[in-house]
mmCIF file of C-alpha atoms and ligand atoms in Angstrom:
data_model
loop_
_atom_site.group_PDB
_atom_site.id
_atom_site.type_symbol
_atom_site.label_atom_id
_atom_site.label_comp_id
_atom_site.label_asym_id
_atom_site.label_seq_id
_atom_site.Cartn_x
_atom_site.Cartn_y
_atom_site.Cartn_z
ATOM 1 C CA UNK A 37 -1.524 3.274 -27.802
ATOM 2 C CA UNK A 38 -4.355 2.109 -25.305
ATOM 3 C CA UNK A 39 -6.716 -0.823 -25.372
ATOM 4 C CA UNK A 40 -9.361 1.071 -23.500
ATOM 5 C CA UNK A 41 -9.143 4.744 -24.376
ATOM 6 C CA UNK A 42 -9.394 6.582 -27.729
ATOM 7 C CA UNK A 43 -6.695 9.178 -28.823
ATOM 8 C CA UNK A 44 -9.164 11.766 -28.257
ATOM 9 C CA UNK A 45 -9.801 10.719 -24.766
ATOM 10 C CA UNK A 46 -6.098 10.518 -23.897
ATOM 11 C CA UNK A 47 -5.776 14.070 -25.413
ATOM 12 C CA UNK A 48 -8.455 15.383 -23.154
ATOM 13 C CA UNK A 49 -6.848 13.672 -19.976
ATOM 14 C CA UNK A 50 -3.746 15.506 -21.000
ATOM 15 C CA UNK A 51 -5.539 18.764 -21.564
ATOM 16 C CA UNK A 52 -6.964 18.307 -17.904
ATOM 17 C CA UNK A 53 -3.674 17.448 -16.348
ATOM 18 C CA UNK A 54 -1.966 20.465 -17.858
ATOM 19 C CA UNK A 55 -4.610 22.720 -16.293
ATOM 20 C CA UNK A 56 -5.103 20.930 -13.095
ATOM 21 C CA UNK A 57 -2.796 23.278 -11.114
ATOM 22 C CA UNK A 58 -4.930 26.261 -11.479
ATOM 23 C CA UNK A 59 -7.522 24.494 -9.266
ATOM 24 C CA UNK A 60 -5.110 23.274 -6.646
ATOM 25 C CA UNK A 61 -6.810 25.535 -4.082
ATOM 26 C CA UNK A 62 -10.277 24.849 -5.048
ATOM 27 C CA UNK A 63 -12.504 22.727 -2.915
ATOM 28 C CA UNK A 64 -12.830 19.061 -3.809
ATOM 29 C CA UNK A 65 -16.314 19.272 -5.550
ATOM 30 C CA UNK A 66 -15.391 22.255 -7.495
ATOM 31 C CA UNK A 67 -12.157 20.570 -8.763
ATOM 32 C CA UNK A 68 -13.866 17.441 -9.681
ATOM 33 C CA UNK A 69 -16.645 19.453 -11.506
ATOM 34 C CA UNK A 70 -13.884 21.461 -13.410
ATOM 35 C CA UNK A 71 -12.161 18.131 -14.295
ATOM 36 C CA UNK A 72 -15.434 16.691 -15.668
ATOM 37 C CA UNK A 73 -16.048 19.845 -17.762
ATOM 38 C CA UNK A 74 -12.607 19.708 -19.287
ATOM 39 C CA UNK A 75 -12.450 15.879 -19.630
ATOM 40 C CA UNK A 76 -15.787 15.715 -21.413
ATOM 41 C CA UNK A 77 -15.778 11.797 -21.065
ATOM 42 C CA UNK A 78 -18.864 9.784 -22.011
ATOM 43 C CA UNK A 79 -18.454 7.487 -19.116
ATOM 44 C CA UNK A 80 -20.403 7.660 -15.850
ATOM 45 C CA UNK A 81 -18.635 9.218 -12.897
ATOM 46 C CA UNK A 82 -18.968 6.768 -10.093
ATOM 47 C CA UNK A 83 -16.730 8.102 -7.383
ATOM 48 C CA UNK A 84 -14.557 11.011 -6.457
ATOM 49 C CA UNK A 85 -11.635 10.985 -3.883
ATOM 50 C CA UNK A 86 -9.411 13.603 -2.932
ATOM 51 C CA UNK A 87 -6.860 12.868 -5.420
ATOM 52 C CA UNK A 88 -8.822 11.215 -8.343
ATOM 53 C CA UNK A 89 -12.048 11.205 -10.174
ATOM 54 C CA UNK A 90 -13.240 7.569 -11.214
ATOM 55 C CA UNK A 91 -15.255 6.747 -14.199
ATOM 56 C CA UNK A 92 -17.026 3.392 -15.012
ATOM 57 C CA UNK A 93 -15.824 2.206 -18.538
ATOM 58 C CA UNK A 94 -18.819 -0.149 -18.748
ATOM 59 C CA UNK A 95 -16.577 -3.045 -19.545
ATOM 60 C CA UNK A 96 -15.755 -4.264 -16.057
ATOM 61 C CA UNK A 97 -13.106 -1.650 -15.644
ATOM 62 C CA UNK A 98 -12.778 1.825 -14.164
ATOM 63 C CA UNK A 99 -10.631 4.766 -15.231
ATOM 64 C CA UNK A 100 -9.059 6.973 -12.505
ATOM 65 C CA UNK A 101 -7.915 10.496 -13.509
ATOM 66 C CA UNK A 102 -5.738 12.583 -11.170
ATOM 67 C CA UNK A 103 -7.333 15.745 -9.793
ATOM 68 C CA UNK A 104 -4.094 16.740 -8.094
ATOM 69 C CA UNK A 105 -0.187 16.369 -8.149
ATOM 70 C CA UNK A 106 -0.621 13.767 -5.517
ATOM 71 C CA UNK A 107 -3.275 11.890 -7.635
ATOM 72 C CA UNK A 108 -0.619 11.551 -10.223
ATOM 73 C CA UNK A 109 1.684 9.958 -7.585
ATOM 74 C CA UNK A 110 -0.955 7.716 -6.449
ATOM 75 C CA UNK A 111 -1.594 6.264 -10.008
ATOM 76 C CA UNK A 112 2.115 5.688 -10.492
ATOM 77 C CA UNK A 113 2.331 3.986 -6.969
ATOM 78 C CA UNK A 114 -0.531 1.696 -7.567
ATOM 79 C CA UNK A 115 1.010 0.581 -10.937
ATOM 80 C CA UNK A 116 4.363 0.112 -9.377
ATOM 81 C CA UNK A 117 3.146 -1.805 -6.318
ATOM 82 C CA UNK A 118 0.769 -3.970 -8.210
ATOM 83 C CA UNK A 119 3.479 -4.946 -10.523
ATOM 84 C CA UNK A 120 6.208 -5.467 -8.167
ATOM 85 C CA UNK A 121 4.536 -7.301 -5.246
ATOM 86 C CA UNK A 122 4.309 -10.954 -4.578
ATOM 87 C CA UNK A 123 1.464 -13.011 -5.786
ATOM 88 C CA UNK A 124 0.080 -13.799 -2.393
ATOM 89 C CA UNK A 125 -0.300 -10.041 -1.762
ATOM 90 C CA UNK A 126 -1.407 -9.204 -5.196
ATOM 91 C CA UNK A 127 -4.577 -11.032 -4.666
ATOM 92 C CA UNK A 128 -5.483 -8.409 -2.269
ATOM 93 C CA UNK A 129 -4.881 -5.568 -4.679
ATOM 94 C CA UNK A 130 -7.257 -4.429 -7.317
ATOM 95 C CA UNK A 131 -5.996 -5.490 -10.775
ATOM 96 C CA UNK A 132 -4.333 -2.696 -12.787
ATOM 97 C CA UNK A 133 -4.810 -3.027 -16.547
ATOM 98 C CA UNK A 134 -3.162 0.069 -18.023
ATOM 99 C CA UNK A 135 -1.572 3.290 -17.046
ATOM 100 C CA UNK A 136 -0.691 6.728 -18.744
ATOM 101 C CA UNK A 137 0.302 10.147 -17.438
ATOM 102 C CA UNK A 138 -2.196 11.009 -14.922
ATOM 103 C CA UNK A 139 -4.569 8.025 -15.478
ATOM 104 C CA UNK A 140 -4.937 4.373 -14.496
ATOM 105 C CA UNK A 141 -7.341 1.673 -15.560
ATOM 106 C CA UNK A 142 -8.351 -0.914 -12.895
ATOM 107 C CA UNK A 143 -10.966 -3.665 -12.509
ATOM 108 C CA UNK A 144 -14.173 -2.457 -11.423
ATOM 109 C CA UNK A 145 -14.985 -3.899 -8.019
ATOM 110 C CA UNK A 146 -18.466 -3.088 -6.492
ATOM 111 C CA UNK A 147 -18.963 -5.378 -3.361
ATOM 112 C CA UNK A 148 -18.615 -3.365 -0.291
ATOM 113 C CA UNK A 149 -16.934 -5.063 2.700
ATOM 114 C CA UNK A 150 -19.430 -5.811 5.465
ATOM 115 C CA UNK A 151 -18.335 -4.077 8.652
ATOM 116 C CA UNK A 152 -18.096 -7.351 10.630
ATOM 117 C CA UNK A 153 -15.814 -8.933 8.056
ATOM 118 C CA UNK A 154 -13.795 -5.715 7.654
ATOM 119 C CA UNK A 155 -13.205 -5.655 11.496
ATOM 120 C CA UNK A 156 -12.596 -9.303 11.603
ATOM 121 C CA UNK A 157 -10.106 -9.542 8.809
ATOM 122 C CA UNK A 158 -8.343 -6.185 8.364
ATOM 123 C CA UNK A 159 -5.770 -6.378 11.119
ATOM 124 C CA UNK A 160 -4.315 -9.610 9.632
ATOM 125 C CA UNK A 161 -4.298 -8.279 6.245
ATOM 126 C CA UNK A 162 -2.393 -5.120 7.310
ATOM 127 C CA UNK A 163 0.129 -7.316 9.053
ATOM 128 C CA UNK A 164 0.770 -9.356 5.850
ATOM 129 C CA UNK A 165 1.413 -6.031 3.876
ATOM 130 C CA UNK A 166 3.828 -4.891 6.568
ATOM 131 C CA UNK A 167 5.667 -8.179 6.725
ATOM 132 C CA UNK A 168 6.020 -7.833 3.020
ATOM 133 C CA UNK A 169 7.622 -4.377 3.387
ATOM 134 C CA UNK A 170 4.596 -2.299 2.374
ATOM 135 C CA UNK A 171 3.123 0.155 4.833
ATOM 136 C CA UNK A 172 -0.664 -0.195 4.016
ATOM 137 C CA UNK A 173 -1.735 3.424 4.514
ATOM 138 C CA UNK A 174 -5.405 4.435 4.500
ATOM 139 C CA UNK A 175 -7.139 1.200 4.343
ATOM 140 C CA UNK A 176 -10.494 2.472 5.214
ATOM 141 C CA UNK A 177 -13.652 0.603 4.529
ATOM 142 C CA UNK A 178 -14.347 2.931 1.548
ATOM 143 C CA UNK A 179 -10.793 1.864 0.038
ATOM 144 C CA UNK A 180 -11.582 -1.762 0.114
ATOM 145 C CA UNK A 181 -13.856 -4.220 -1.717
ATOM 146 C CA UNK A 182 -14.660 -8.032 -1.551
ATOM 147 C CA UNK A 183 -13.621 -10.157 -4.498
ATOM 148 C CA UNK A 184 -15.912 -12.821 -6.096
ATOM 149 C CA UNK A 185 -14.021 -15.274 -3.875
ATOM 150 C CA UNK A 186 -14.631 -13.186 -0.757
ATOM 151 C CA UNK A 187 -11.068 -11.854 -0.442
ATOM 152 C CA UNK A 188 -10.592 -8.321 0.871
ATOM 153 C CA UNK A 189 -9.249 -6.266 -1.922
ATOM 154 C CA UNK A 190 -7.817 -2.791 -1.812
ATOM 155 C CA UNK A 191 -9.208 -0.446 -4.550
ATOM 156 C CA UNK A 192 -7.267 2.651 -3.448
ATOM 157 C CA UNK A 193 -3.500 1.744 -2.548
ATOM 158 C CA UNK A 194 -2.203 5.158 -3.876
ATOM 159 C CA UNK A 195 -1.117 5.982 -0.387
ATOM 160 C CA UNK A 196 0.807 2.678 0.329
ATOM 161 C CA UNK A 197 4.518 3.054 0.895
ATOM 162 C CA UNK A 198 7.252 0.430 -0.013
ATOM 163 C CA UNK A 199 10.168 0.557 2.503
HETATM 164 N N1 ATP B 229 -11.698 -0.405 -8.776
HETATM 165 C C1 ATP B 229 -12.787 0.374 -8.294
HETATM 166 N N2 ATP B 229 -14.110 -0.085 -8.475
HETATM 167 C C2 ATP B 229 -15.128 0.505 -8.234
HETATM 168 N N3 ATP B 229 -15.166 1.708 -7.682
HETATM 169 C C3 ATP B 229 -13.902 2.349 -7.313
HETATM 170 C C4 ATP B 229 -12.782 1.695 -7.683
HETATM 171 N N4 ATP B 229 -11.770 2.490 -7.375
HETATM 172 C C5 ATP B 229 -12.337 3.661 -6.952
HETATM 173 N N5 ATP B 229 -13.620 3.488 -6.903
HETATM 174 C C6 ATP B 229 -14.653 4.546 -6.285
HETATM 175 O O1 ATP B 229 -14.120 5.795 -6.555
HETATM 176 C C7 ATP B 229 -13.832 6.489 -5.110
HETATM 177 C C8 ATP B 229 -12.534 7.207 -5.247
HETATM 178 O O2 ATP B 229 -11.456 6.475 -5.635
HETATM 179 P P1 ATP B 229 -10.153 6.409 -4.914
HETATM 180 O O3 ATP B 229 -10.346 6.036 -3.494
HETATM 181 O O4 ATP B 229 -9.016 5.483 -5.605
HETATM 182 O O5 ATP B 229 -9.427 7.906 -5.159
HETATM 183 P P2 ATP B 229 -8.519 8.678 -4.265
HETATM 184 O O6 ATP B 229 -8.658 10.111 -4.637
HETATM 185 O O7 ATP B 229 -7.269 8.075 -4.258
HETATM 186 O O8 ATP B 229 -9.149 8.522 -2.629
HETATM 187 P P3 ATP B 229 -8.730 9.356 -1.465
HETATM 188 O O9 ATP B 229 -9.598 10.403 -1.121
HETATM 189 O O10 ATP B 229 -9.086 8.186 -0.423
HETATM 190 O O11 ATP B 229 -7.346 9.708 -1.574
HETATM 191 C C9 ATP B 229 -13.891 5.196 -4.295
HETATM 192 O O12 ATP B 229 -14.047 5.561 -2.892
HETATM 193 C C10 ATP B 229 -14.805 4.305 -4.836
HETATM 194 O O13 ATP B 229 -16.157 4.594 -4.488
HETATM 195 MG MG1 MG B 230 -9.857 6.548 -1.620
#
């Protein structure tokens, strides 16, 4: 079923997703804590956004689990955008490996983009996405990383829109 997750892990993600709605009005940290408690995953939690909680799978990949309904949408969108966009743009998108209901597995990317490079290169990259029919929403510095080849790569493109 999954090359990365066990049946038990997928089951606990399913359980969390089924309960997620009870916590829709909780504050961000409370929701993430509740998710952790229910998920009971053995992996290290390396990041929390508004929509997703992120775990390090310790094999060069990360697991993002939705914390909200929007988070489920973000995962779906990243999977679709990654698989449908042209190679020239794909090299700027963090590689998606697997997806399931409410979760997605991506390459782990740790090198933050230095402010100078971000300011210098981001406007052109944004234009490139727009020219390809993708509105690159929310490309803040916390949502991008540098690839080994020094390319700016988006790790959170769940808010991108294809038009
Ligand atoms: N591919 C990745 N490699 C390493 N760290 C990551 C990766 N994806 C996400 N993270 C970490 O987890 C955090 C949250 O992930 P992400 O931004 O995808 O969640 P989100 O809920 O969609 O965010 P937002 O609050 O911007 O909507 C990131 O800011 C980053 O620190
Ligand atoms: Mg984010």
